């Protein structure tokens, strides 16, 4: 029997930073700017993650700029394969009229909305995309694949991989930038 591993990495910190209070429309503007930005050049991946990336046969990434730059920071000598299959979920918080909140407030509003909807915040299209991404990733015939993606999509992709027989290595670690979740498949 042989084992294959997929390591799902959350991208580095965005170069776009916002401070202050904003309303819903301001949040949408922030989101567009966040999506367009690359990673903060001062934010580098942990050494252990860079060393792991050296062992990978391929680095696969979301086609969003901050994810591509994160993949390059992990191992620019490796083949980097971008894909729109791995981009983030649509993360729109509830409309709260003219209420202005700091970014943490908008994150909490989205989180509460997600809990109230009991995971109905994820559309069927996004679930199907995660399933398709899981199937696509298994087509790479590598012992170790690094996948650079986004926080919320990574959770959905993990579930899709588990549904296809992959098992999570240990408890789910944190969701911070550069965090890595490993899954194994035994043939």
Short mmCIF file of C-alpha atoms in Angstrom, two decimals:
data_model
loop_
_atom_site.label_atom_id
_atom_site.label_comp_id
_atom_site.label_asym_id
_atom_site.label_seq_id
_atom_site.Cartn_x
_atom_site.Cartn_y
_atom_site.Cartn_z
CA UNK A 1 0.00 0.00 0.00
CA UNK A 2 1.10 3.55 -0.65
CA UNK A 3 -0.02 6.81 0.87
CA UNK A 4 -0.68 10.15 -0.72
CA UNK A 5 -0.92 13.43 1.18
CA UNK A 6 -2.65 16.68 0.42
CA UNK A 7 -1.76 19.67 2.59
CA UNK A 8 -4.30 22.50 2.46
CA UNK A 9 -2.61 25.81 3.25
CA UNK A 10 -4.34 29.10 3.91
CA UNK A 11 -2.68 31.96 1.99
CA UNK A 12 -0.55 34.64 3.64
CA UNK A 13 -1.91 37.95 4.93
CA UNK A 14 -3.32 40.31 2.34
CA UNK A 15 -1.43 43.49 1.55
CA UNK A 16 -4.78 45.31 1.76
CA UNK A 17 -5.49 46.44 5.31
CA UNK A 18 -8.45 48.49 6.44
CA UNK A 19 -8.85 50.28 9.74
CA UNK A 20 -11.88 52.12 10.97
CA UNK A 21 -15.60 51.67 10.81
CA UNK A 22 -17.53 51.00 7.59
CA UNK A 23 -21.09 50.31 6.51
CA UNK A 24 -22.28 47.43 4.31
CA UNK A 25 -21.30 49.18 1.06
CA UNK A 26 -17.90 49.98 2.57
CA UNK A 27 -17.52 46.30 3.41
CA UNK A 28 -18.22 45.35 -0.21
CA UNK A 29 -15.59 47.89 -1.38
CA UNK A 30 -13.12 46.47 1.14
CA UNK A 31 -13.83 42.96 -0.11
CA UNK A 32 -13.10 43.92 -3.73
CA UNK A 33 -9.82 45.58 -2.72
CA UNK A 34 -8.90 42.59 -0.53
CA UNK A 35 -9.52 40.21 -3.44
CA UNK A 36 -7.38 42.31 -5.79
CA UNK A 37 -4.42 42.63 -3.40
CA UNK A 38 -1.45 40.31 -3.17
CA UNK A 39 0.17 39.25 0.07
CA UNK A 40 1.91 41.59 2.46
CA UNK A 41 5.60 41.37 1.45
CA UNK A 42 6.58 41.23 5.14
CA UNK A 43 4.44 38.12 5.69
CA UNK A 44 6.49 35.03 4.97
CA UNK A 45 5.50 31.40 5.43
CA UNK A 46 6.84 29.51 8.43
CA UNK A 47 10.09 27.66 7.86
CA UNK A 48 8.51 24.23 8.48
CA UNK A 49 5.92 24.91 5.78
CA UNK A 50 8.59 26.04 3.29
CA UNK A 51 10.54 22.85 4.03
CA UNK A 52 7.41 20.75 3.50
CA UNK A 53 6.78 22.52 0.18
CA UNK A 54 10.27 21.48 -0.96
CA UNK A 55 9.10 17.86 -0.72
CA UNK A 56 5.93 18.41 -2.73
CA UNK A 57 5.62 17.23 -6.29
CA UNK A 58 3.37 20.16 -7.17
CA UNK A 59 1.89 23.26 -5.56
CA UNK A 60 -1.69 23.91 -6.59
CA UNK A 61 -3.31 27.25 -5.79
CA UNK A 62 -6.39 29.36 -6.07
CA UNK A 63 -6.05 31.76 -9.00
CA UNK A 64 -6.52 34.76 -6.67
CA UNK A 65 -3.43 36.95 -6.48
CA UNK A 66 -2.74 36.53 -2.75
CA UNK A 67 -2.93 32.74 -3.10
CA UNK A 68 -0.64 32.64 -6.16
CA UNK A 69 1.90 34.87 -4.39
CA UNK A 70 1.66 32.64 -1.32
CA UNK A 71 2.35 29.55 -3.45
CA UNK A 72 5.38 31.27 -4.96
CA UNK A 73 6.62 32.20 -1.48
CA UNK A 74 6.43 28.52 -0.48
CA UNK A 75 8.59 27.24 -3.29
CA UNK A 76 9.14 29.24 -6.44
CA UNK A 77 11.13 26.38 -7.95
CA UNK A 78 8.10 24.11 -7.88
CA UNK A 79 5.47 23.82 -10.55
CA UNK A 80 2.61 26.12 -9.47
CA UNK A 81 -0.78 25.28 -10.96
CA UNK A 82 -3.48 27.95 -10.42
CA UNK A 83 -7.18 27.07 -10.59
CA UNK A 84 -10.43 28.97 -10.13
CA UNK A 85 -11.82 25.81 -8.49
CA UNK A 86 -9.96 26.77 -5.31
CA UNK A 87 -11.12 30.39 -4.83
CA UNK A 88 -12.88 31.53 -1.67
CA UNK A 89 -16.58 31.19 -0.95
CA UNK A 90 -18.77 34.25 -1.39
CA UNK A 91 -18.55 35.81 2.07
CA UNK A 92 -21.24 38.45 2.22
CA UNK A 93 -22.36 39.52 5.69
CA UNK A 94 -25.97 40.44 6.42
CA UNK A 95 -27.21 43.85 5.34
CA UNK A 96 -27.43 45.95 8.47
CA UNK A 97 -28.72 49.16 6.98
CA UNK A 98 -26.49 52.13 7.69
CA UNK A 99 -24.87 50.52 10.71
CA UNK A 100 -21.13 51.07 10.72
CA UNK A 101 -18.83 48.44 12.23
CA UNK A 102 -15.11 47.76 12.43
CA UNK A 103 -13.88 44.77 10.37
CA UNK A 104 -14.11 42.45 13.39
CA UNK A 105 -17.77 43.47 13.71
CA UNK A 106 -18.44 42.47 10.10
CA UNK A 107 -16.66 39.16 10.68
CA UNK A 108 -18.84 38.51 13.73
CA UNK A 109 -22.00 39.49 11.81
CA UNK A 110 -21.07 37.00 9.08
CA UNK A 111 -20.31 34.31 11.69
CA UNK A 112 -23.64 34.80 13.44
CA UNK A 113 -25.43 34.70 10.09
CA UNK A 114 -23.62 31.45 9.28
CA UNK A 115 -24.64 29.87 12.61
CA UNK A 116 -28.26 30.99 12.28
CA UNK A 117 -28.47 29.54 8.81
CA UNK A 118 -26.92 26.26 10.01
CA UNK A 119 -24.46 26.03 7.10
CA UNK A 120 -27.06 27.08 4.55
CA UNK A 121 -24.69 29.97 3.76
CA UNK A 122 -22.91 27.55 1.42
CA UNK A 123 -24.69 27.24 -1.89
CA UNK A 124 -25.13 24.02 -3.84
CA UNK A 125 -22.88 25.50 -6.54
CA UNK A 126 -20.07 25.96 -3.99
CA UNK A 127 -20.52 22.42 -2.64
CA UNK A 128 -20.35 21.06 -6.19
CA UNK A 129 -17.24 23.16 -6.85
CA UNK A 130 -15.58 21.70 -3.75
CA UNK A 131 -16.46 18.16 -4.87
CA UNK A 132 -15.10 18.88 -8.35
CA UNK A 133 -11.93 20.38 -6.83
CA UNK A 134 -11.45 17.28 -4.66
CA UNK A 135 -11.76 15.02 -7.71
CA UNK A 136 -9.43 17.24 -9.74
CA UNK A 137 -6.76 17.22 -7.00
CA UNK A 138 -6.72 13.42 -6.91
CA UNK A 139 -5.74 13.39 -10.58
CA UNK A 140 -2.29 14.67 -9.68
CA UNK A 141 -0.14 11.56 -9.35
CA UNK A 142 2.11 12.94 -6.62
CA UNK A 143 2.84 11.61 -3.15
CA UNK A 144 2.57 15.12 -1.68
CA UNK A 145 0.49 17.98 -3.04
CA UNK A 146 0.44 21.43 -1.46
CA UNK A 147 -2.84 23.29 -2.07
CA UNK A 148 -2.94 27.02 -1.32
CA UNK A 149 -6.50 28.18 -0.85
CA UNK A 150 -8.71 30.25 1.46
CA UNK A 151 -10.09 29.79 4.98
CA UNK A 152 -13.76 29.03 4.29
CA UNK A 153 -13.23 27.12 1.06
CA UNK A 154 -10.56 25.00 2.74
CA UNK A 155 -13.16 23.77 5.25
CA UNK A 156 -15.54 22.82 2.46
CA UNK A 157 -12.76 21.16 0.44
CA UNK A 158 -11.72 19.13 3.50
CA UNK A 159 -15.27 17.73 3.75
CA UNK A 160 -15.26 16.91 0.03
CA UNK A 161 -11.92 15.09 0.28
CA UNK A 162 -13.12 13.16 3.35
CA UNK A 163 -16.21 12.11 1.38
CA UNK A 164 -13.81 10.64 -1.20
CA UNK A 165 -11.91 8.52 1.32
CA UNK A 166 -9.22 10.95 2.49
CA UNK A 167 -8.65 11.12 6.24
CA UNK A 168 -7.57 14.11 8.23
CA UNK A 169 -4.20 13.80 9.96
CA UNK A 170 -4.95 14.67 13.57
CA UNK A 171 -7.41 17.26 14.85
CA UNK A 172 -8.24 20.25 12.69
CA UNK A 173 -5.63 22.90 13.41
CA UNK A 174 -6.23 26.61 13.53
CA UNK A 175 -7.44 28.68 10.60
CA UNK A 176 -4.85 31.48 10.72
CA UNK A 177 -2.81 32.57 7.71
CA UNK A 178 -0.21 29.99 6.62
CA UNK A 179 -1.91 27.27 8.69
CA UNK A 180 -1.74 23.82 7.09
CA UNK A 181 -4.26 20.97 7.28
CA UNK A 182 -3.02 17.58 6.10
CA UNK A 183 -5.10 14.73 4.70
CA UNK A 184 -3.92 11.25 3.73
CA UNK A 185 -5.25 8.70 1.27
CA UNK A 186 -4.10 5.09 1.39
CA UNK A 187 -4.27 3.13 -1.85
#
